[in-house]
Amino acid sequence: LQQAQKMEALGQLTGGMAHDFNNLLGVVIGNLDLLRDGGAVGGDDRELLGEAIDAATRGADLIRRLLAFSRRQPLQPLRLEVNELVSGIVGLLGRTLGEHIPISLTLGDKIWPVRVDPAQLEASLVNLATNARDAMPGGGRLIVTTANRHLDADYAAGHAEVTAGDYAMIEVSDTGEGIPPDIIARIFEPFFTTKEVGKGTGLGLATVYGIVRQHGGFVHVRSELGAGSTFRVYLPVSRLASGARDRVEEDAAVRGGPETILLAEDHEGLRQLAHEALTKLGYHVLLATDGEQAVHEFHAHRDRIHVALLDMMLPKISGPDVYGKIQETNPDLPVIFTTGYSLDLAAFQKVQEKGWPVLQKPYSPQDLARKVRETLDQRARMTPHNSG
């Protein structure tokens, strides 16, 4: 229980820091993108801009891993077959691990389906495999197994993070050096690493921990010095019908339009960035700095607004609550939520369950433009006779 409480406190701390850095990096990446794509910079200066964008993007990736640990990262969950996903990942791991570490795969029969974000689960399993590789510098074997497990109330009573029920289990074992007993209690803490300086960030296992916990599951580790380590990922079974959605192609051309967008964002830099990016594409943008102003702007211009772009964590009235008020007048108005960190997990879960589009911060001007155009085009296809 003390360990679970410590991890929760660390999660709140890292999540709060990640939120602030997300906004800052969003402004940096977005403005650098606009400067590079504006055509006024060329030659060596353009190359320098590219390097700055790459560095900021790597920083954004670091923030995403912190958000994963703190369980505040936006997810796109789908109902998936565990064996199919694990088989695909194992097929790709050979190049990552090298020929000196063969992989053994044992798939259980009729593994229960789970509802997870496939990209995040893939990242978790790759992190576990990479961690295992580092524990076997002289070579060894990686063993991946899937199975169904029912954990009863007695088991849950002895493990503070566990809820009794049915789980699909993914086990990743190695024949490496093992983890010392005095270290094993800290391996999921962010930035904790036993590697040399410059050899690792200490976020790999922390990311795994956060992703699995955000999906309602948990991770158990068993290790013995000289006898390798075993990580077991337990994911709760999904009883829902399949809800897979086609993934959007990210290389689609960026297009604008004449539509009017209600943009509510309390961070001044991000608000200005989004406004500039959208107006350059021909959109008319109505700005709001908080939830109350967003509601006021909607009622003042409701007959000409085509889509609402709302930050999840607006001051005064949250983004989802703003949209609830909008729907009282116009239940069919499309919405896009932007977020980098969610304190109100219940509200964020509602957004996910409704299937409303979510744009994760930090986003580039191109990402923003694609999401807006995609949402508007989807609405147009659904209501072809709408004259608005």
Short mmCIF file of C-alpha atoms in Angstrom, two decimals:
data_model
loop_
_atom_site.label_atom_id
_atom_site.label_comp_id
_atom_site.label_asym_id
_atom_site.label_seq_id
_atom_site.Cartn_x
_atom_site.Cartn_y
_atom_site.Cartn_z
CA LEU A 1 0.00 0.00 0.00
CA GLN A 2 2.87 2.39 0.81
CA GLN A 3 4.46 1.62 -2.55
CA ALA A 4 1.17 2.29 -4.38
CA GLN A 5 0.73 5.58 -2.53
CA LYS A 6 4.29 6.63 -3.37
CA MET A 7 3.75 5.88 -7.05
CA GLU A 8 0.51 7.87 -7.03
CA ALA A 9 2.27 10.89 -5.51
CA LEU A 10 5.06 10.66 -8.08
CA GLY A 11 2.43 10.47 -10.80
CA GLN A 12 0.71 13.64 -9.65
CA LEU A 13 4.03 15.49 -9.51
CA THR A 14 5.25 14.41 -12.94
CA GLY A 15 1.82 14.94 -14.48
CA GLY A 16 1.64 18.53 -13.30
CA MET A 17 5.12 19.28 -14.63
CA ALA A 18 4.32 17.59 -17.94
CA HIS A 19 1.19 19.72 -18.39
CA ASP A 20 3.14 22.98 -18.20
CA PHE A 21 5.94 21.73 -20.44
CA ASN A 22 3.41 20.44 -22.96
CA ASN A 23 2.04 23.94 -23.48
CA LEU A 24 5.51 25.47 -23.77
CA LEU A 25 6.69 22.87 -26.27
CA GLY A 26 3.47 23.29 -28.23
CA VAL A 27 4.25 26.97 -28.73
CA VAL A 28 7.88 26.25 -29.64
CA ILE A 29 7.13 23.47 -32.15
CA GLY A 30 4.17 25.27 -33.69
CA ASN A 31 5.95 28.58 -34.27
CA LEU A 32 9.07 26.88 -35.62
CA ASP A 33 6.87 24.94 -38.05
CA LEU A 34 5.15 28.12 -39.20
CA LEU A 35 8.51 29.84 -39.66
CA ARG A 36 9.96 26.95 -41.65
CA ASP A 37 6.87 26.55 -43.86
CA GLY A 38 6.52 30.29 -44.44
CA GLY A 39 9.14 30.24 -47.17
CA ALA A 40 11.19 33.16 -45.80
CA VAL A 41 13.94 30.94 -44.40
CA GLY A 42 16.32 28.96 -46.55
CA GLY A 43 19.75 27.38 -46.78
CA ASP A 44 21.67 26.88 -43.55
CA ASP A 45 19.02 28.69 -41.50
CA ARG A 46 16.36 26.22 -42.65
CA GLU A 47 18.59 23.35 -41.60
CA LEU A 48 19.03 24.93 -38.17
CA LEU A 49 15.26 25.28 -37.87
CA GLY A 50 14.87 21.60 -38.69
CA GLU A 51 17.33 20.64 -35.95
CA ALA A 52 15.48 22.84 -33.44
CA ILE A 53 12.15 21.23 -34.39
CA ASP A 54 13.66 17.75 -34.04
CA ALA A 55 15.00 18.60 -30.57
CA ALA A 56 11.66 20.04 -29.45
CA THR A 57 9.87 16.98 -30.82
CA ARG A 58 12.16 14.71 -28.80
CA GLY A 59 11.29 16.81 -25.76
CA ALA A 60 7.61 16.33 -26.53
CA ASP A 61 8.17 12.56 -26.67
CA LEU A 62 9.79 12.73 -23.22
CA ILE A 63 6.72 14.58 -21.95
CA ARG A 64 4.42 11.93 -23.41
CA ARG A 65 6.32 9.28 -21.48
CA LEU A 66 5.94 11.29 -18.28
CA LEU A 67 2.23 11.63 -18.97
CA ALA A 68 2.04 7.89 -19.53
CA PHE A 69 3.58 7.27 -16.12
CA SER A 70 1.24 9.74 -14.43
CA ARG A 71 -1.76 8.11 -16.20
CA ARG A 72 -2.82 11.43 -17.74
CA GLN A 73 -2.00 10.61 -21.36
CA PRO A 74 -4.90 10.69 -23.85
CA LEU A 75 -5.71 7.18 -25.06
CA GLN A 76 -7.46 5.87 -28.16
CA PRO A 77 -8.69 2.48 -26.93
CA LEU A 78 -9.93 -0.23 -29.28
CA ARG A 79 -11.25 -3.71 -28.58
CA LEU A 80 -8.40 -6.02 -29.56
CA GLU A 81 -7.47 -9.68 -29.71
CA VAL A 82 -4.39 -10.06 -27.51
CA ASN A 83 -2.78 -12.92 -29.43
CA GLU A 84 -3.00 -11.07 -32.73
CA LEU A 85 -1.42 -7.94 -31.27
CA VAL A 86 1.34 -9.79 -29.41
CA SER A 87 2.19 -11.90 -32.46
CA GLY A 88 2.60 -8.78 -34.56
CA ILE A 89 4.85 -7.12 -32.00
CA VAL A 90 7.02 -10.20 -31.50
CA GLY A 91 7.46 -10.38 -35.26
CA LEU A 92 9.04 -6.93 -35.18
CA LEU A 93 11.18 -7.45 -32.07
CA GLY A 94 13.77 -9.63 -33.75
CA ARG A 95 15.42 -6.63 -35.38
CA THR A 96 15.38 -4.75 -32.08
CA LEU A 97 16.89 -7.48 -29.94
CA GLY A 98 19.44 -8.90 -32.36
CA GLU A 99 20.33 -12.43 -33.42
CA HIS A 100 22.00 -13.23 -30.10
CA ILE A 101 18.60 -13.14 -28.32
CA PRO A 102 16.10 -15.59 -29.85
CA ILE A 103 12.41 -15.16 -28.96
CA SER A 104 10.07 -17.92 -27.83
CA LEU A 105 6.33 -17.20 -28.22
CA THR A 106 3.60 -19.26 -26.54
CA LEU A 107 0.03 -18.11 -27.21
CA GLY A 108 -2.77 -19.31 -24.96
CA ASP A 109 -6.06 -20.61 -26.39
CA LYS A 110 -9.06 -18.29 -26.71
CA ILE A 111 -7.48 -15.36 -24.91
CA TRP A 112 -10.13 -12.91 -23.73
CA PRO A 113 -10.31 -9.61 -25.68
CA VAL A 114 -9.19 -6.36 -24.06
CA ARG A 115 -9.90 -2.70 -24.74
CA VAL A 116 -6.60 -0.88 -25.05
CA ASP A 117 -4.79 1.75 -27.08
CA PRO A 118 -2.78 -0.51 -29.44
CA ALA A 119 0.05 1.99 -29.92
CA GLN A 120 0.52 2.36 -26.16
CA LEU A 121 0.42 -1.39 -25.52
CA GLU A 122 2.93 -1.92 -28.31
CA ALA A 123 5.20 0.69 -26.72
CA SER A 124 4.90 -1.10 -23.36
CA LEU A 125 5.88 -4.49 -24.75
CA VAL A 126 8.77 -3.00 -26.73
CA ASN A 127 10.00 -1.31 -23.53
CA LEU A 128 9.86 -4.62 -21.65
CA ALA A 129 11.72 -6.40 -24.45
CA THR A 130 14.36 -3.68 -24.65
CA ASN A 131 14.82 -3.80 -20.90
CA ALA A 132 15.26 -7.57 -21.13
CA ARG A 133 17.83 -7.17 -23.91
CA ASP A 134 19.89 -4.83 -21.74
CA ALA A 135 19.85 -7.47 -18.98
CA MET A 136 21.37 -10.00 -21.39
CA PRO A 137 24.47 -8.27 -22.85
CA GLY A 138 26.09 -11.62 -23.59
CA GLY A 139 22.98 -13.11 -25.16
CA GLY A 140 20.09 -15.13 -23.82
CA ARG A 141 16.46 -15.87 -24.56
CA LEU A 142 13.23 -13.84 -24.42
CA ILE A 143 10.04 -15.75 -23.65
CA VAL A 144 6.65 -14.18 -24.38
CA THR A 145 3.49 -15.92 -23.19
CA THR A 146 -0.23 -15.09 -23.17
CA ALA A 147 -2.88 -16.61 -20.89
CA ASN A 148 -6.23 -15.97 -19.27
CA ARG A 149 -6.24 -15.36 -15.53
CA HIS A 150 -9.03 -14.98 -12.99
CA LEU A 151 -7.87 -13.14 -9.86
CA ASP A 152 -10.16 -13.69 -6.89
CA ALA A 153 -10.93 -11.51 -3.90
CA ASP A 154 -8.27 -13.21 -1.76
CA TYR A 155 -5.58 -12.34 -4.30
CA ALA A 156 -6.83 -8.77 -4.59
CA ALA A 157 -6.79 -8.39 -0.81
CA GLY A 158 -3.04 -9.04 -0.81
CA HIS A 159 -2.27 -6.58 -3.62
CA ALA A 160 -3.33 -2.96 -3.14
CA GLU A 161 -3.52 -2.14 -6.85
CA VAL A 162 -5.52 -5.21 -7.92
CA THR A 163 -9.29 -5.46 -8.44
CA ALA A 164 -10.72 -8.97 -8.51
CA GLY A 165 -11.87 -10.14 -11.94
CA ASP A 166 -10.86 -11.62 -15.29
CA TYR A 167 -7.67 -10.54 -17.01
CA ALA A 168 -5.70 -11.28 -20.14
CA MET A 169 -2.07 -11.76 -19.11
CA ILE A 170 1.01 -11.06 -21.20
CA GLU A 171 4.21 -12.44 -19.68
CA VAL A 172 7.66 -11.29 -20.78
CA SER A 173 10.58 -13.26 -19.32
CA ASP A 174 14.31 -13.19 -19.88
CA THR A 175 17.29 -15.33 -18.93
CA GLY A 176 19.38 -12.35 -17.91
CA GLU A 177 21.17 -11.14 -14.82
CA GLY A 178 18.12 -10.62 -12.64
CA ILE A 179 17.24 -7.63 -10.45
CA PRO A 180 18.72 -7.19 -6.95
CA PRO A 181 16.10 -7.25 -4.14
CA ASP A 182 17.02 -3.76 -2.97
CA ILE A 183 16.32 -2.34 -6.44
CA ILE A 184 13.21 -4.20 -7.52
CA ALA A 185 10.88 -1.99 -5.45
CA ARG A 186 12.05 1.11 -7.34
CA ILE A 187 12.22 -0.08 -10.95
CA PHE A 188 8.93 1.60 -11.96
CA GLU A 189 9.89 5.01 -10.58
CA PRO A 190 10.52 7.68 -13.24
CA PHE A 191 14.19 8.53 -13.87
CA PHE A 192 15.39 5.65 -11.70
CA THR A 193 17.99 3.66 -13.61
CA THR A 194 20.97 1.46 -12.85
CA LYS A 195 22.55 2.21 -16.23
CA GLU A 196 25.53 4.49 -16.72
CA VAL A 197 24.98 8.21 -17.23
CA GLY A 198 23.84 8.83 -20.79
CA LYS A 199 22.79 5.19 -21.34
CA GLY A 200 19.13 5.56 -20.40
CA THR A 201 16.48 7.97 -19.12
CA GLY A 202 14.96 5.67 -16.52
CA LEU A 203 11.53 6.12 -18.11
CA GLY A 204 11.09 2.78 -19.90
CA LEU A 205 9.55 0.77 -17.07
CA ALA A 206 7.86 3.87 -15.63
CA THR A 207 6.08 4.26 -18.97
CA VAL A 208 5.00 0.62 -18.92
CA TYR A 209 3.65 1.01 -15.39
CA GLY A 210 1.64 4.13 -16.23
CA ILE A 211 0.18 2.82 -19.49
CA VAL A 212 -0.98 -0.45 -17.97
CA ARG A 213 -2.44 1.24 -14.89
CA GLN A 214 -4.28 3.79 -17.05
CA HIS A 215 -5.93 0.87 -18.85
CA GLY A 216 -7.15 -0.49 -15.53
CA GLY A 217 -4.51 -3.20 -15.34
CA PHE A 218 -1.32 -3.74 -13.38
CA VAL A 219 2.20 -5.12 -13.70
CA HIS A 220 3.89 -7.67 -11.48
CA VAL A 221 7.58 -8.48 -11.58
CA ARG A 222 9.44 -11.48 -10.24
CA SER A 223 13.21 -11.74 -10.41
CA GLU A 224 16.11 -13.68 -9.00
CA LEU A 225 19.78 -12.79 -9.32
CA GLY A 226 21.39 -14.93 -11.98
CA ALA A 227 18.05 -16.47 -12.99
CA GLY A 228 16.41 -13.71 -15.04
CA SER A 229 13.27 -11.63 -14.62
CA THR A 230 9.57 -12.07 -15.41
CA PHE A 231 7.16 -9.21 -16.00
CA ARG A 232 3.45 -10.01 -16.08
CA VAL A 233 1.07 -7.47 -17.58
CA TYR A 234 -2.58 -7.99 -16.56
CA LEU A 235 -5.22 -6.22 -18.67
CA PRO A 236 -8.92 -6.28 -17.71
CA VAL A 237 -11.20 -8.18 -20.07
CA SER A 238 -13.47 -6.13 -22.34
CA ARG A 239 -17.12 -7.19 -22.44
CA LEU A 240 -18.05 -4.49 -24.98
CA ALA A 241 -18.72 -5.05 -28.64
CA SER A 242 -15.97 -4.26 -31.09
CA GLY A 243 -15.53 -0.54 -31.55
CA ALA A 244 -12.56 -0.34 -33.89
CA ARG A 245 -12.28 2.79 -35.94
CA ASP A 246 -10.26 3.38 -39.08
CA ARG A 247 -7.06 5.24 -38.40
CA VAL A 248 -6.62 8.58 -40.11
CA GLU A 249 -3.81 8.82 -42.60
CA GLU A 250 -1.39 11.42 -41.26
CA ASP A 251 0.13 12.19 -44.65
CA ALA A 252 -3.11 13.60 -46.08
CA ALA A 253 -2.77 17.00 -47.71
CA VAL A 254 -3.45 19.98 -45.47
CA ARG A 255 -6.51 21.88 -46.72
CA GLY A 256 -8.31 24.93 -45.41
CA GLY A 257 -11.76 26.36 -45.97
CA PRO A 258 -14.14 29.26 -45.36
CA GLU A 259 -15.80 27.82 -42.26
CA THR A 260 -16.02 29.50 -38.84
CA ILE A 261 -14.30 27.88 -35.86
CA LEU A 262 -14.94 28.57 -32.19
CA LEU A 263 -11.49 28.25 -30.56
CA ALA A 264 -11.29 28.12 -26.74
CA GLU A 265 -7.76 27.90 -25.28
CA ASP A 266 -6.54 29.56 -22.08
CA HIS A 267 -2.81 29.40 -22.92
CA GLU A 268 -2.04 32.62 -24.80
CA GLY A 269 0.81 31.23 -26.87
CA LEU A 270 -1.15 28.18 -28.04
CA ARG A 271 -4.24 30.31 -28.70
CA GLN A 272 -2.26 32.69 -30.92
CA LEU A 273 -0.52 29.81 -32.68
CA ALA A 274 -3.79 28.02 -33.48
CA HIS A 275 -5.42 31.27 -34.58
CA GLU A 276 -2.58 32.09 -36.99
CA ALA A 277 -2.40 28.56 -38.39
CA LEU A 278 -6.15 28.39 -39.06
CA THR A 279 -6.62 31.90 -40.44
CA LYS A 280 -3.77 31.30 -42.89
CA LEU A 281 -5.87 28.47 -44.31
CA GLY A 282 -8.89 30.71 -44.81
CA TYR A 283 -10.91 29.86 -41.71
CA HIS A 284 -12.65 32.53 -39.65
CA VAL A 285 -11.76 32.01 -35.98
CA LEU A 286 -13.68 33.18 -32.91
CA LEU A 287 -11.44 33.25 -29.81
CA ALA A 288 -12.24 32.50 -26.17
CA THR A 289 -9.85 32.40 -23.21
CA ASP A 290 -12.09 30.47 -20.80
CA GLY A 291 -15.23 28.36 -20.71
CA GLU A 292 -17.63 31.18 -19.92
CA GLN A 293 -16.38 33.26 -22.83
CA ALA A 294 -16.64 30.23 -25.11
CA VAL A 295 -20.32 29.80 -24.23
CA HIS A 296 -20.91 33.52 -24.75
CA GLU A 297 -19.18 33.48 -28.17
CA PHE A 298 -21.23 30.48 -29.22
CA HIS A 299 -24.56 32.12 -28.38
CA ALA A 300 -23.48 35.36 -30.08
CA HIS A 301 -22.48 33.60 -33.32
CA ARG A 302 -24.22 30.23 -33.17
CA ASP A 303 -25.71 30.46 -36.66
CA ARG A 304 -22.30 30.73 -38.32
CA ILE A 305 -20.10 28.38 -36.25
CA HIS A 306 -19.20 25.12 -38.01
CA VAL A 307 -16.98 23.43 -35.40
CA ALA A 308 -15.88 24.00 -31.78
CA LEU A 309 -12.20 23.52 -30.87
CA LEU A 310 -12.12 23.29 -27.07
CA ASP A 311 -9.33 22.70 -24.57
CA MET A 312 -10.32 20.02 -22.06
CA MET A 313 -9.15 22.05 -19.03
CA LEU A 314 -10.58 25.52 -19.60
CA PRO A 315 -10.89 27.90 -16.62
CA LYS A 316 -14.38 28.54 -15.15
CA ILE A 317 -16.13 25.91 -17.29
CA SER A 318 -14.33 22.82 -18.60
CA GLY A 319 -14.28 21.98 -22.28
CA PRO A 320 -16.71 19.02 -22.00
CA ASP A 321 -19.13 21.16 -19.96
CA VAL A 322 -18.90 23.95 -22.53
CA TYR A 323 -19.83 21.45 -25.23
CA GLY A 324 -22.71 20.22 -23.09
CA LYS A 325 -24.11 23.76 -23.02
CA ILE A 326 -23.57 24.10 -26.79
CA GLN A 327 -25.47 20.87 -27.42
CA GLU A 328 -28.53 22.26 -25.63
CA THR A 329 -28.90 24.64 -28.58
CA ASN A 330 -27.08 22.80 -31.37
CA PRO A 331 -26.69 19.08 -30.58
CA ASP A 332 -25.12 18.38 -33.98
CA LEU A 333 -22.24 20.88 -33.86
CA PRO A 334 -18.95 18.99 -34.36
CA VAL A 335 -16.32 19.32 -31.65
CA ILE A 336 -12.59 18.70 -31.30
CA PHE A 337 -11.05 18.55 -27.82
CA THR A 338 -7.39 19.42 -27.26
CA THR A 339 -5.53 18.07 -24.27
CA GLY A 340 -2.10 17.31 -22.94
CA TYR A 341 -3.03 16.36 -19.40
CA SER A 342 -6.36 15.64 -17.74
CA LEU A 343 -7.06 16.07 -14.05
CA ASP A 344 -10.72 15.13 -14.51
CA LEU A 345 -10.39 11.52 -15.62
CA ALA A 346 -14.16 10.96 -15.49
CA ALA A 347 -14.73 13.80 -17.97
CA PHE A 348 -11.94 12.55 -20.22
CA GLN A 349 -13.37 9.03 -20.12
CA LYS A 350 -16.74 10.43 -21.22
CA VAL A 351 -15.07 12.15 -24.17
CA GLN A 352 -13.46 8.87 -25.18
CA GLU A 353 -16.68 6.87 -24.79
CA LYS A 354 -18.59 9.35 -26.95
CA GLY A 355 -15.94 9.02 -29.64
CA TRP A 356 -15.39 12.77 -29.86
CA PRO A 357 -12.16 13.74 -31.67
CA VAL A 358 -9.18 14.49 -29.42
CA LEU A 359 -6.02 16.33 -30.52
CA GLN A 360 -3.10 15.71 -28.20
CA LYS A 361 -0.77 18.52 -27.23
CA PRO A 362 1.76 19.54 -28.29
CA TYR A 363 0.41 19.53 -31.83
CA SER A 364 1.87 21.01 -35.01
CA PRO A 365 -0.05 23.44 -37.22
CA GLN A 366 -0.33 20.62 -39.77
CA ASP A 367 -1.85 18.23 -37.21
CA LEU A 368 -4.35 20.90 -36.19
CA ALA A 369 -5.31 21.67 -39.78
CA ARG A 370 -5.79 18.01 -40.67
CA LYS A 371 -7.96 17.33 -37.63
CA VAL A 372 -10.16 20.37 -38.30
CA ARG A 373 -10.57 19.55 -42.00
CA GLU A 374 -11.24 15.89 -41.26
CA THR A 375 -13.94 16.77 -38.73
CA LEU A 376 -15.63 19.29 -41.03
CA ASP A 377 -15.55 16.92 -44.00
CA GLN A 378 -16.98 14.10 -41.92
CA ARG A 379 -19.85 16.36 -40.83
CA ALA A 380 -20.46 17.37 -44.45
CA ARG A 381 -20.69 13.71 -45.51
CA MET A 382 -23.18 12.97 -42.74
CA THR A 383 -25.41 15.98 -43.59
CA PRO A 384 -25.09 16.53 -47.35
CA HIS A 385 -28.12 18.80 -47.53
CA ASN A 386 -27.09 21.07 -44.69
CA SER A 387 -26.99 24.63 -45.96
CA GLY A 388 -25.11 25.96 -42.92
#
